[in-house]
Coordinates of C-alpha atoms and ligand atoms in Angstrom, one line a residue:
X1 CA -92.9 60.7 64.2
X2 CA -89.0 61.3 64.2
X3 CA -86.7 61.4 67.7
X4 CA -85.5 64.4 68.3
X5 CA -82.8 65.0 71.0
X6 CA -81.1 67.9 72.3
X7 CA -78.5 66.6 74.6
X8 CA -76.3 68.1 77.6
X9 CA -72.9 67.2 78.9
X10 CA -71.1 69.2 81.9
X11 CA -70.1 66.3 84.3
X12 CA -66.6 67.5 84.4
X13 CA -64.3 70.8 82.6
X14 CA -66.4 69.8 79.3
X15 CA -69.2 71.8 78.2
X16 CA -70.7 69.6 75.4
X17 CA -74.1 70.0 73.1
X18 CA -74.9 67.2 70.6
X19 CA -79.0 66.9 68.7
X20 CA -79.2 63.5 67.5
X21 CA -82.8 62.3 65.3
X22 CA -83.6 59.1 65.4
X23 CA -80.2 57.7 66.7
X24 CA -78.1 59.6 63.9
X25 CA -75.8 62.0 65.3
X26 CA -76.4 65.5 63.3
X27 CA -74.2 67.4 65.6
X28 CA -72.1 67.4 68.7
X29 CA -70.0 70.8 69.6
X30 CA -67.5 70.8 73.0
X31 CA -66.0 73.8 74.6
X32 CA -62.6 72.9 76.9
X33 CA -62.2 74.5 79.6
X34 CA -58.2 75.9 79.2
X35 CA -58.5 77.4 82.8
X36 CA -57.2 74.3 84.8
X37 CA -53.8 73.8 83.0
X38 CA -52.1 76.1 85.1
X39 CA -53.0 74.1 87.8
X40 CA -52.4 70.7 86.6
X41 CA -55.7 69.5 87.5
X42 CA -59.4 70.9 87.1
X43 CA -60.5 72.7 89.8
X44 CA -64.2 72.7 90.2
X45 CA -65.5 76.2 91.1
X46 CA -63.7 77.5 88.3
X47 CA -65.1 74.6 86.0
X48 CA -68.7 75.4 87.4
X49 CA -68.3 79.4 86.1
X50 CA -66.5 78.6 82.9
X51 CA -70.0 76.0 82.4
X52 CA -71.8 78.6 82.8
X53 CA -70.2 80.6 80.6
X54 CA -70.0 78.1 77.8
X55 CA -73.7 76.6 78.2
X56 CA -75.3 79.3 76.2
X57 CA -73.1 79.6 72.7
X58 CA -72.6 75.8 72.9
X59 CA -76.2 74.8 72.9
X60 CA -76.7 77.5 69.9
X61 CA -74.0 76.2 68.3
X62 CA -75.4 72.7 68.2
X63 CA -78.6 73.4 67.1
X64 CA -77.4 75.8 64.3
X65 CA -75.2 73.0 63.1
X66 CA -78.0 70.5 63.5
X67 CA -80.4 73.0 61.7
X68 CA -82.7 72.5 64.5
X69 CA -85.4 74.8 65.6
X70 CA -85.9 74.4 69.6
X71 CA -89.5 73.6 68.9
X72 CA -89.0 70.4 66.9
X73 CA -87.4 69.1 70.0
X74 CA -89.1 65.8 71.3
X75 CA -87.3 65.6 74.4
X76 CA -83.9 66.9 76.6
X77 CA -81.0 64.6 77.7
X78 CA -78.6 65.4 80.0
X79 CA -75.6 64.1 82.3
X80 CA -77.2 63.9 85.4
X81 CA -74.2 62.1 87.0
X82 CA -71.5 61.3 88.1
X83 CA -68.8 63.9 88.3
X84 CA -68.3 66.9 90.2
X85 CA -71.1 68.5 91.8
X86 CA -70.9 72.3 90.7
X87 CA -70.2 71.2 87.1
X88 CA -73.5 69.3 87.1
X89 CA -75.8 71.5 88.5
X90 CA -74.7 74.1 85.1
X91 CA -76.2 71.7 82.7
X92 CA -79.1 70.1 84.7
X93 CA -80.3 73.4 85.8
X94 CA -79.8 74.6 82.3
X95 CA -81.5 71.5 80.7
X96 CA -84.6 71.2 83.3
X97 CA -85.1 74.9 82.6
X98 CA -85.0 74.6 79.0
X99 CA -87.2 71.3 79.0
X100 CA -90.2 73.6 81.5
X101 CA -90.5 76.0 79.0
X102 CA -90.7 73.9 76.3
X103 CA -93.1 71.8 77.6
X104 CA -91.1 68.7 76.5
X105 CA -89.4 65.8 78.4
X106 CA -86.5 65.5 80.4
X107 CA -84.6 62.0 80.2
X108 CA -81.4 61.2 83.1
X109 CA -78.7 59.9 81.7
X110 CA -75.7 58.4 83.3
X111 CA -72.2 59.7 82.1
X112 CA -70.8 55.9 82.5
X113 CA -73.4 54.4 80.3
X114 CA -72.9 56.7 77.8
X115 CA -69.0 56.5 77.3
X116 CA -70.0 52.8 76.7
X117 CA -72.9 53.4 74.1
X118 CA -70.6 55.7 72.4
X119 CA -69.7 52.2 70.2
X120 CA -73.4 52.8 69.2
X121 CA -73.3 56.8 67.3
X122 CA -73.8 56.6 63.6
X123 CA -73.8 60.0 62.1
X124 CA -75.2 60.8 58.4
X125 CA -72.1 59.9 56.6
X126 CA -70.3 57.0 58.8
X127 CA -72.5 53.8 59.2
X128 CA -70.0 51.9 61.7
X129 CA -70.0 48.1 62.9
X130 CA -71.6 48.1 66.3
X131 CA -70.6 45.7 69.5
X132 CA -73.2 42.6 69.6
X133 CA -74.6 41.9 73.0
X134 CA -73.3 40.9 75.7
X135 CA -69.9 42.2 75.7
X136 CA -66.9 43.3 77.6
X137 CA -66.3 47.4 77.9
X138 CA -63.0 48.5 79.4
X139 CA -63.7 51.7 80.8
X140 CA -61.3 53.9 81.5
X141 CA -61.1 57.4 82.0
X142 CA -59.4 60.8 84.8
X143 CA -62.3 59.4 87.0
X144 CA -62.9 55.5 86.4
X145 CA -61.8 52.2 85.6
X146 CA -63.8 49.7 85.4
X147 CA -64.7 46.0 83.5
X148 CA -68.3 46.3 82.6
X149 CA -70.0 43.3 81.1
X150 CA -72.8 44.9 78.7
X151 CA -76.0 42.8 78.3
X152 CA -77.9 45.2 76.6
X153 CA -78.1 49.2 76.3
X154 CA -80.0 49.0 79.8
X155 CA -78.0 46.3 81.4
X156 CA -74.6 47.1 82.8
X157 CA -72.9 44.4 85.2
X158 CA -69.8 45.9 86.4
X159 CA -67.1 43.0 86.6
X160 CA -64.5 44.9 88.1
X161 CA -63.4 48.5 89.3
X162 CA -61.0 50.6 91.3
X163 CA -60.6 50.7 94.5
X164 CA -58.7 53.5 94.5
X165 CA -57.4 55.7 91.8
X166 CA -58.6 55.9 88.3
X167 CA -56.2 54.8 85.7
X168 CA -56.4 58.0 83.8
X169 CA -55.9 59.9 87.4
X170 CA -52.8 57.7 87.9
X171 CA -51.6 59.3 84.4
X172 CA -52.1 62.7 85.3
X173 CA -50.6 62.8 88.6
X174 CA -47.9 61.1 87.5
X175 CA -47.2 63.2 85.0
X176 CA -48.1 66.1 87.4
X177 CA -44.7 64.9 89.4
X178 CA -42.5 64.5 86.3
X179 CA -43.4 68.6 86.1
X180 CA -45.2 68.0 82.6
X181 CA -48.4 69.5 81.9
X182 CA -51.9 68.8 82.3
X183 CA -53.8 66.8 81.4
X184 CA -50.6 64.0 81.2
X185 CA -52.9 61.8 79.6
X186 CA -51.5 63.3 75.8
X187 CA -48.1 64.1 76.9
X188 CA -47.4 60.4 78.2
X189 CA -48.6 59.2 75.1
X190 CA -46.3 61.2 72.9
X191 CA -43.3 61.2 75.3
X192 CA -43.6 57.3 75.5
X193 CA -43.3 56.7 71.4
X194 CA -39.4 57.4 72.2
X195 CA -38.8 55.9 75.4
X196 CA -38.0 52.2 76.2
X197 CA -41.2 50.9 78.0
X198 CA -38.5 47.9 79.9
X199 CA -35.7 50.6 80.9
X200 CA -37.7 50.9 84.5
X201 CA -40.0 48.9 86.9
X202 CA -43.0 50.0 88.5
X203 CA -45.1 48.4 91.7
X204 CA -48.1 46.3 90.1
X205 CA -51.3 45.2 92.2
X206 CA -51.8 42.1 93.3
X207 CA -55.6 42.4 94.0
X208 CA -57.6 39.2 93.4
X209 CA -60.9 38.7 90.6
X210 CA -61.4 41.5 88.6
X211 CA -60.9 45.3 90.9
X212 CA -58.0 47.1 89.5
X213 CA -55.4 49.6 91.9
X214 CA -53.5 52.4 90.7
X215 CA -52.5 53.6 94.2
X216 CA -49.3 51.7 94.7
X217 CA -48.1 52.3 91.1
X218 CA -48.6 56.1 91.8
X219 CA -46.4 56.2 95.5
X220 CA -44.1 53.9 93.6
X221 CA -43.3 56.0 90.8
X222 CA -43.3 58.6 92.9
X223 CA -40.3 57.6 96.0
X224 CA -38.5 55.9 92.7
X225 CA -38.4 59.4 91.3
X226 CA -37.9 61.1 94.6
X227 CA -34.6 58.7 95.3
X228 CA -32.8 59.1 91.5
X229 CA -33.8 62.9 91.7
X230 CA -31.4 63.0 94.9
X231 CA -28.4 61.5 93.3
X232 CA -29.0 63.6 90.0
X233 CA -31.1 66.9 89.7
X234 CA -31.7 66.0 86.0
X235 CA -32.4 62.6 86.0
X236 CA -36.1 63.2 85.3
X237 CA -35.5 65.4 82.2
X238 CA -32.5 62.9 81.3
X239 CA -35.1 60.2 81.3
X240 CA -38.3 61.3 80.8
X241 CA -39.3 59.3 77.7
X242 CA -38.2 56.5 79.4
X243 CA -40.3 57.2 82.6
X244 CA -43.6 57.7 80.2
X245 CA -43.1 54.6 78.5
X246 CA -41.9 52.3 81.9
X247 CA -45.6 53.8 83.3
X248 CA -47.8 53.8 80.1
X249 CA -46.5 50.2 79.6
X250 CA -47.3 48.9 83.8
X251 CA -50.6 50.8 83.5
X252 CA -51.6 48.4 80.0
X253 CA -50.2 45.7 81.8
X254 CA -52.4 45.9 84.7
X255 CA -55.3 47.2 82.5
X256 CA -55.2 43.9 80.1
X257 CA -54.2 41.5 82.7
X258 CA -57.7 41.4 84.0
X259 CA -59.3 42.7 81.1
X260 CA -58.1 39.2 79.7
X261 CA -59.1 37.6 82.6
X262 CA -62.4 38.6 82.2
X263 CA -62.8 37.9 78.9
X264 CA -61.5 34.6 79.0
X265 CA -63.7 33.3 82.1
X266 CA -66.7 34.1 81.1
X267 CA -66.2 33.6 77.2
X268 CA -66.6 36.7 75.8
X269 CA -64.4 37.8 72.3
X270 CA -66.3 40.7 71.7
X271 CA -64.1 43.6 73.8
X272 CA -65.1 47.4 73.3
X273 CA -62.6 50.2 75.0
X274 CA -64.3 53.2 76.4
X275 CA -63.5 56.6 78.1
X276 CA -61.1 58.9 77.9
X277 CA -57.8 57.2 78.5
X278 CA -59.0 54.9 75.6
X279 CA -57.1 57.7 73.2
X280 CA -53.9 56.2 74.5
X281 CA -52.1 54.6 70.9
X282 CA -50.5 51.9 73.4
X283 CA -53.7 50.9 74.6
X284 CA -55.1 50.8 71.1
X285 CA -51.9 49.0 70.1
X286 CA -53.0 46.2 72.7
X287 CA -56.6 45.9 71.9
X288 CA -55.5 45.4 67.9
X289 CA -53.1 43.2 68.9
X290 CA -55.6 40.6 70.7
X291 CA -58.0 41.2 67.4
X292 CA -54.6 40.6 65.5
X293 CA -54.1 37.1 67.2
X294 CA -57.2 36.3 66.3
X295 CA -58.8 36.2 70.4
X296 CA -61.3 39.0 70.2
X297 CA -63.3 41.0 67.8
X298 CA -62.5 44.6 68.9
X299 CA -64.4 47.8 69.3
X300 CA -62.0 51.4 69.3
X301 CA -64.8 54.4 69.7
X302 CA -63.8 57.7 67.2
X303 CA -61.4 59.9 69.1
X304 CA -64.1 62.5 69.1
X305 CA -66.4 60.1 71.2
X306 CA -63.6 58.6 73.9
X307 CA -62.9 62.1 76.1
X308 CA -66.4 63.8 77.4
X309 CA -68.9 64.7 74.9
X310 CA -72.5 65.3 74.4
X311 CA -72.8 62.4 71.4
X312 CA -73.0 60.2 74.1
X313 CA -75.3 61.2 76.2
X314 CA -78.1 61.7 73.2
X315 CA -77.3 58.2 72.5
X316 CA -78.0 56.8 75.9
X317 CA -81.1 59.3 75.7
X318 CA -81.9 57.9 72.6
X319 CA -82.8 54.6 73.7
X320 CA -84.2 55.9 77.1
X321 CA -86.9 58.2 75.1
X322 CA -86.8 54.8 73.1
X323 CA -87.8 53.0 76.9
X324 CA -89.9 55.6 78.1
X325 CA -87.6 56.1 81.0
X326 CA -88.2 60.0 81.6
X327 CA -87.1 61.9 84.7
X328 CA -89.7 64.6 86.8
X329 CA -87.6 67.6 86.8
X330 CA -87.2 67.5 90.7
X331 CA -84.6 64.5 90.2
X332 CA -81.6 65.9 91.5
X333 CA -77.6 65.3 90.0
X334 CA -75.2 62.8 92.0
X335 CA -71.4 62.9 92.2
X336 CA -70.6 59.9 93.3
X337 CA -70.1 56.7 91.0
X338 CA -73.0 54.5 90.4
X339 CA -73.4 52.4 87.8
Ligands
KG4_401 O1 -63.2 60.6 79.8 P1 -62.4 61.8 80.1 O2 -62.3 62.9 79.1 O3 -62.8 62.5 81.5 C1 -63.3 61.8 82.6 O4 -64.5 61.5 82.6 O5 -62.5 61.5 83.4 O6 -60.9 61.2 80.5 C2 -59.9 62.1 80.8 C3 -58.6 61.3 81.1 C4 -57.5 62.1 81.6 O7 -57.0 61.4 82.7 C5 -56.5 62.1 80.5 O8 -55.1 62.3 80.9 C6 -56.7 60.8 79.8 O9 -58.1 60.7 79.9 N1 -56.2 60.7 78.5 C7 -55.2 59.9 78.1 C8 -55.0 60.2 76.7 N2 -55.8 61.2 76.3 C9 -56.6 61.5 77.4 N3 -54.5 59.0 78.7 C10 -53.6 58.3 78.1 N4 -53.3 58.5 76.8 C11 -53.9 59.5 76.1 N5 -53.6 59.7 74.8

């Protein structure tokens, strides 16, 4: 008897629906939530109601393009954390609701483990080469940063992590205090294709093993711009290429420092990237270029895969359904980050 997956993402300002049969992907349809960019940074009770809005016509959507009927459903998947509270509760109460009345299974999954099994979606039409276990996942994303060592799809050690900011929330204020828009992620990434990534200097961490800190680089970037805006009111649009690539190219730095680390100490070549700052071409650039020198085999998820989605999450349910590792619908959501 086939697999048949309806799956729910809402951890953050994505609503996302994917169905997925027997671990192929048949469709996954994400509505953005426009809202926050006015205030350069998503602001959760208008994320919650814009869920709620989205929930409905997204779910339809998927199943349309699936050509699923509800009732061959085997079993519900959805994001039951981390991320931000009000966001949550839209597509756990949706997706326990859903799951009562259709007398099927509800499986947990957590957002974190599926950015990484992203690597693992196959679709009817794109068969791709998947990461043998164990290996290394950078993850990286507006709310994490972490070195996960992956011993199998149910076995996560987490090497290293932030202490404080996420690399992608480094980005974005940044960005926030150069006056670009949000989210910066994008806009670094273009802006730094025609600046100099040498022509400025940025604090880097000097945190031992394998924890990563954005903090620093953030208040740095920030007094640096504060003391050149003083001498000259344009010296931000006057440099601003420059400043996205001097930043983009610290944050890789610190990133693959201890990514490299890592890698290199416990003997692992196989090295996926995950998450939504993963869509950075610089970052790509320095993942190829280790493949390139012949030090790892390398493992780049779709671009439709790295930022939040639902494809995800029905893979992670895939293999829980696959585990038998259901959830009573009484299990409540969690915000904070647990692996
Ligand atoms: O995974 P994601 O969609 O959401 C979270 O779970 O956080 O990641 C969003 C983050 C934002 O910080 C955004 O600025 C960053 O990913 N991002 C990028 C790029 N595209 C998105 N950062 C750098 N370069 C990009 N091209």
């Amino acid at each position: 008897m086939s697999i048949t997956l309806l799956a729910i993402e809402s951890s953050c300002d994505d609503t996302s629906a994917a169905v997925m049969r027997d671990g192929i992907l048949l469709s996954n349809v994400t509505a953005s939530q426009a809202v926050h960019e006015m205030y350069g940074g998503v602001v959760p009770e208008l994320a919650s109601r814009a869920h709620q809005q989205n929930i409905v016509p997204v779910v339809d959507a998927a199943l349309k393009q699936a050509n699923i009927e509800k009732s061959e459903l085997s079993a519900i998947a959805v994001t039951l954390g981390p991320g931000l509270m009000g966001s949550l509760l839209v597509g756990v109460s949706f997706a326990k609701g859903l799951a009562a009345s259709l007398g099927i299974p509800l499986i947990d999954v957590n957002h974190l483990h599926g950015h990484i099994l992203a690597h693992f979606i196959q679709t009817p039409d794109d068969k791709k080469e998947v990461p043998p276990y164990p290996f290394l996942c950078l993850l990286v994303s507006g709310g994490n940063s972490q070195i996960v060592k992956v011993n199998s799809h149910n076995n996560f050690e987490v090497l290293g992590q932030t202490i404080d900011d996420a690399a992608g929330e480094a980005i974005d204020k940044c960005s926030k205090v150069m006056g670009l828009g949000y989210p910066g992620g994008p806009i670094i990434d273009r802006m730094a294709r025609q600046g100099n990534p040498r022509a400025f200097s940025f604090a880097k961490p000097n945190l031992p093993g394998y924890d990563y800190s954005f903090s620093g680089l953030k208040t740095s970037f920030l007094y640096f711009l504060r003391d050149k805006v003083a001498e000259n009111p344009n010296f931000i649009e006057n440099n601003k290429n420059d400043l996205a690539a001097s930043l983009e190219a610290t944050i890789i730095e610190i990133l693959m420092k201890k990514l490299k680390k890592a890698a290199q100490d416990i003997g692992i070549k196989h090295v996926a990237l995950a998450g939504g700052v993963s869509a950075n071409s610089a970052l790509r650039k320095a993942f190829q270029d280790m493949e390139d020198k012949g030090v790892w085999k390398i493992y780049i998820p779709k671009f439709s895969y790295t930022t939040d989605n639902a494809a995800m999450i029905a893979m992670s349910g895939h293999y829980r359904y696959l585990d038998g590792e259901f959830c009573s619908l009484d299990k409540p959501a969690f915000s904070r980050t647990v692996f």
